[in-house]
Amino acid sequence: MLRQLATTIAVDTRGRGLVEITRALETWVGASGFATGLLTLFIRHTSASLVIQENAAPEVRGDLDRFLARLVPDGDTIFRHRDEGDDDMPAHVRSALTATQLAVPVADGKLALGTWQGVYLGEHRDHGGSRTLVVTLSGE
Amino acid sequence: MLRQLATTIAVDTRGRGLVEITRALETWVGASGFATGLLTLFIRHTSASLVIQENAAPEVRGDLDRFLARLVPDGDTIFRHRDEGDDDMPAHVRSALTATQLAVPVADGKLALGTWQGVYLGEHRDHGGSRTLVVTLSGE
Amino acid sequence: MLRQLATTIAVDTRGRGLVEITRALETWVGASGFATGLLTLFIRHTSASLVIQENAAPEVRGDLDRFLARLVPDGDTIFRHRDEGDDDMPAHVRSALTATQLAVPVADGKLALGTWQGVYLGEHRDHGGSRTLVVTLSGE
């Protein structure tokens, strides 16, 4: 019979960049006892987001960051909202252009990711901080 | 026992910009009697979309719009599709770069949003119009 | 009673661009016997993605591609990751800016898409290839 389980996962970040969370998710799914289903992640912030990216070549993450830094420059004069500094509004834009929510299928008790996929929390503020995800597993 | 409930929500927009829909969603979730679950929103349009953004500083929405207007200029000569005017194809691009679907967890009968998060319908056409969302709640 | 069903769908692409998959999804949903629910798509790649776009005017897809080609130029010198060629890293960026996962509501045994919406697999590599989706239907 279909069931649903939810929890909160905290991730500490140390500055702008992608932090892999695949293993933390795998551990929680493994402990849930669910064999199949859908794992839905939701990040409770607007200056950090969720991204599935290549997990093999580390320069992919660097390139994505360089691309976003050029696309949404810190301190851009079109931005009026700069309460928390030059990286404040660019963090909100990076968040809007990527994902606040993601769902990953679960099969055989594991995330059914492609071979080269990793799940990442994208920290978009310079200083980082403590980020919270709500994770919901629907399955059996 | 896990249940699923769905409805359609209409949102009238009055021109380009973000319209907050958090309260309308909260009201419907509250009336559903569900305590926990996952609320999935789907917008039935390709020139409007869904965005979770900061709900405190109003200039965040203005900045996001200014950013998108520069990134995807109305009347850009690379666009051939202009059946409905200069803002037609830019609306489709803004839609592709943000989200057509979002899922927000529900806990204690409320949306489990972060303190600074609001749920917005992004209207990307100049004139706005009547927009339709399909909202599905899976939980108990 | 709520049930969940999942399958894998393979899509062959022949080069960069959007491939419509609406009909393949409709066929599978129709065969499932589910009347209502939520269909969640997940693409198991980081150089291809999912997009809901206009299904009427074909130039919308061309315009979206021209826009992305200008935004994320092949062979851009800021990219260090070019193991598989000039289109390698741009494909990852296009994937991050669109969606790895999408959920579409199901009503009366059909996808509850808007009149002008089609579901597309976005192939972001020049040569294309065999792409895999995991499709999960939760409903009854």
PDB file of N, CA and C in Angstrom, chain A residues 16-19 53-54 56-70 94 120, chain C residues 77-81 89 92-93:
ATOM      1  N   ARG A  16      29.704  30.017  -2.134  1.00  0.00           N
ATOM      2  CA  ARG A  16      29.069  29.759  -3.420  1.00  0.00           C
ATOM      3  C   ARG A  16      29.578  28.478  -4.079  1.00  0.00           C
ATOM      4  N   GLY A  17      28.664  27.711  -4.646  1.00  0.00           N
ATOM      5  CA  GLY A  17      29.058  26.505  -5.364  1.00  0.00           C
ATOM      6  C   GLY A  17      28.090  25.367  -5.129  1.00  0.00           C
ATOM      7  N   LEU A  18      28.323  24.274  -5.844  1.00  0.00           N
ATOM      8  CA  LEU A  18      27.447  23.105  -5.734  1.00  0.00           C
ATOM      9  C   LEU A  18      27.980  22.125  -4.694  1.00  0.00           C
ATOM     10  N   VAL A  19      27.113  21.703  -3.786  1.00  0.00           N
ATOM     11  CA  VAL A  19      27.462  20.729  -2.749  1.00  0.00           C
ATOM     12  C   VAL A  19      26.693  19.445  -3.046  1.00  0.00           C
ATOM     13  N   GLN A  53      23.451  17.586 -11.804  1.00  0.00           N
ATOM     14  CA  GLN A  53      24.528  17.811 -12.774  1.00  0.00           C
ATOM     15  C   GLN A  53      25.459  16.613 -12.850  1.00  0.00           C
ATOM     16  N   GLU A  54      26.366  16.694 -13.779  1.00  0.00           N
ATOM     17  CA  GLU A  54      27.387  15.673 -13.966  1.00  0.00           C
ATOM     18  C   GLU A  54      28.179  15.470 -12.684  1.00  0.00           C
ATOM     19  N   ALA A  56      30.950  13.425 -12.523  1.00  0.00           N
ATOM     20  CA  ALA A  56      32.279  12.869 -12.797  1.00  0.00           C
ATOM     21  C   ALA A  56      33.323  13.986 -12.885  1.00  0.00           C
ATOM     22  N   ALA A  57      33.235  14.825 -13.888  1.00  0.00           N
ATOM     23  CA  ALA A  57      34.257  15.866 -14.099  1.00  0.00           C
ATOM     24  C   ALA A  57      33.989  17.067 -13.202  1.00  0.00           C
ATOM     25  N   PRO A  58      34.881  17.345 -12.246  1.00  0.00           N
ATOM     26  CA  PRO A  58      34.640  18.469 -11.334  1.00  0.00           C
ATOM     27  C   PRO A  58      34.623  19.820 -12.042  1.00  0.00           C
ATOM     28  N   GLU A  59      35.257  19.950 -13.201  1.00  0.00           N
ATOM     29  CA  GLU A  59      35.274  21.251 -13.885  1.00  0.00           C
ATOM     30  C   GLU A  59      33.897  21.635 -14.420  1.00  0.00           C
ATOM     31  N   VAL A  60      32.969  20.655 -14.507  1.00  0.00           N
ATOM     32  CA  VAL A  60      31.595  20.997 -14.921  1.00  0.00           C
ATOM     33  C   VAL A  60      30.974  21.968 -13.924  1.00  0.00           C
ATOM     34  N   ARG A  61      31.206  21.709 -12.631  1.00  0.00           N
ATOM     35  CA  ARG A  61      30.634  22.617 -11.619  1.00  0.00           C
ATOM     36  C   ARG A  61      31.294  24.002 -11.684  1.00  0.00           C
ATOM     37  N   GLY A  62      32.599  24.024 -11.889  1.00  0.00           N
ATOM     38  CA  GLY A  62      33.294  25.302 -12.023  1.00  0.00           C
ATOM     39  C   GLY A  62      32.808  26.077 -13.244  1.00  0.00           C
ATOM     40  N   ASP A  63      32.617  25.360 -14.345  1.00  0.00           N
ATOM     41  CA  ASP A  63      32.152  26.014 -15.573  1.00  0.00           C
ATOM     42  C   ASP A  63      30.739  26.573 -15.395  1.00  0.00           C
ATOM     43  N   LEU A  64      29.887  25.813 -14.731  1.00  0.00           N
ATOM     44  CA  LEU A  64      28.519  26.289 -14.503  1.00  0.00           C
ATOM     45  C   LEU A  64      28.554  27.555 -13.659  1.00  0.00           C
ATOM     46  N   ASP A  65      29.419  27.567 -12.653  1.00  0.00           N
ATOM     47  CA  ASP A  65      29.530  28.758 -11.820  1.00  0.00           C
ATOM     48  C   ASP A  65      30.073  29.944 -12.609  1.00  0.00           C
ATOM     49  N   ARG A  66      31.079  29.729 -13.435  1.00  0.00           N
ATOM     50  CA  ARG A  66      31.620  30.824 -14.253  1.00  0.00           C
ATOM     51  C   ARG A  66      30.563  31.349 -15.219  1.00  0.00           C
ATOM     52  N   PHE A  67      29.781  30.426 -15.787  1.00  0.00           N
ATOM     53  CA  PHE A  67      28.703  30.859 -16.689  1.00  0.00           C
ATOM     54  C   PHE A  67      27.691  31.730 -15.946  1.00  0.00           C
ATOM     55  N   LEU A  68      27.259  31.283 -14.776  1.00  0.00           N
ATOM     56  CA  LEU A  68      26.247  32.035 -14.021  1.00  0.00           C
ATOM     57  C   LEU A  68      26.802  33.371 -13.529  1.00  0.00           C
ATOM     58  N   ALA A  69      28.088  33.390 -13.163  1.00  0.00           N
ATOM     59  CA  ALA A  69      28.706  34.645 -12.699  1.00  0.00           C
ATOM     60  C   ALA A  69      28.753  35.684 -13.816  1.00  0.00           C
ATOM     61  N   ARG A  70      28.938  35.225 -15.047  1.00  0.00           N
ATOM     62  CA  ARG A  70      28.939  36.155 -16.179  1.00  0.00           C
ATOM     63  C   ARG A  70      27.512  36.592 -16.528  1.00  0.00           C
ATOM     64  N   ARG A  94      19.871  33.386  -9.704  1.00  0.00           N
ATOM     65  CA  ARG A  94      20.373  32.015  -9.923  1.00  0.00           C
ATOM     66  C   ARG A  94      19.360  30.987  -9.424  1.00  0.00           C
ATOM     67  N   TYR A 120      22.715  18.016  -6.440  1.00  0.00           N
ATOM     68  CA  TYR A 120      23.486  19.068  -5.793  1.00  0.00           C
ATOM     69  C   TYR A 120      22.596  20.147  -5.193  1.00  0.00           C
TER      70      TYR A 120
ATOM     71  N   THR C  77      35.018  30.237 -24.510  1.00  0.00           N
ATOM     72  CA  THR C  77      36.321  30.048 -23.868  1.00  0.00           C
ATOM     73  C   THR C  77      36.275  30.044 -22.340  1.00  0.00           C
ATOM     74  N   ILE C  78      35.128  30.416 -21.738  1.00  0.00           N
ATOM     75  CA  ILE C  78      35.089  30.294 -20.272  1.00  0.00           C
ATOM     76  C   ILE C  78      34.930  28.839 -19.836  1.00  0.00           C
ATOM     77  N   PHE C  79      34.606  27.960 -20.768  1.00  0.00           N
ATOM     78  CA  PHE C  79      34.385  26.555 -20.406  1.00  0.00           C
ATOM     79  C   PHE C  79      35.680  25.744 -20.475  1.00  0.00           C
ATOM     80  N   ARG C  80      36.005  25.069 -19.390  1.00  0.00           N
ATOM     81  CA  ARG C  80      37.202  24.212 -19.369  1.00  0.00           C
ATOM     82  C   ARG C  80      36.861  22.767 -19.714  1.00  0.00           C
ATOM     83  N   HIS C  81      35.599  22.396 -19.408  1.00  0.00           N
ATOM     84  CA  HIS C  81      35.161  21.018 -19.651  1.00  0.00           C
ATOM     85  C   HIS C  81      34.767  20.874 -21.111  1.00  0.00           C
ATOM     86  N   MET C  89      29.905  21.190 -22.645  1.00  0.00           N
ATOM     87  CA  MET C  89      29.525  22.003 -21.489  1.00  0.00           C
ATOM     88  C   MET C  89      28.260  22.827 -21.762  1.00  0.00           C
ATOM     89  N   HIS C  92      25.347  20.857 -20.760  1.00  0.00           N
ATOM     90  CA  HIS C  92      25.107  20.799 -19.310  1.00  0.00           C
ATOM     91  C   HIS C  92      24.436  22.080 -18.810  1.00  0.00           C
ATOM     92  N   VAL C  93      24.846  23.212 -19.352  1.00  0.00           N
ATOM     93  CA  VAL C  93      24.250  24.490 -18.926  1.00  0.00           C
ATOM     94  C   VAL C  93      22.787  24.567 -19.363  1.00  0.00           C
TER      95      VAL C  93
END
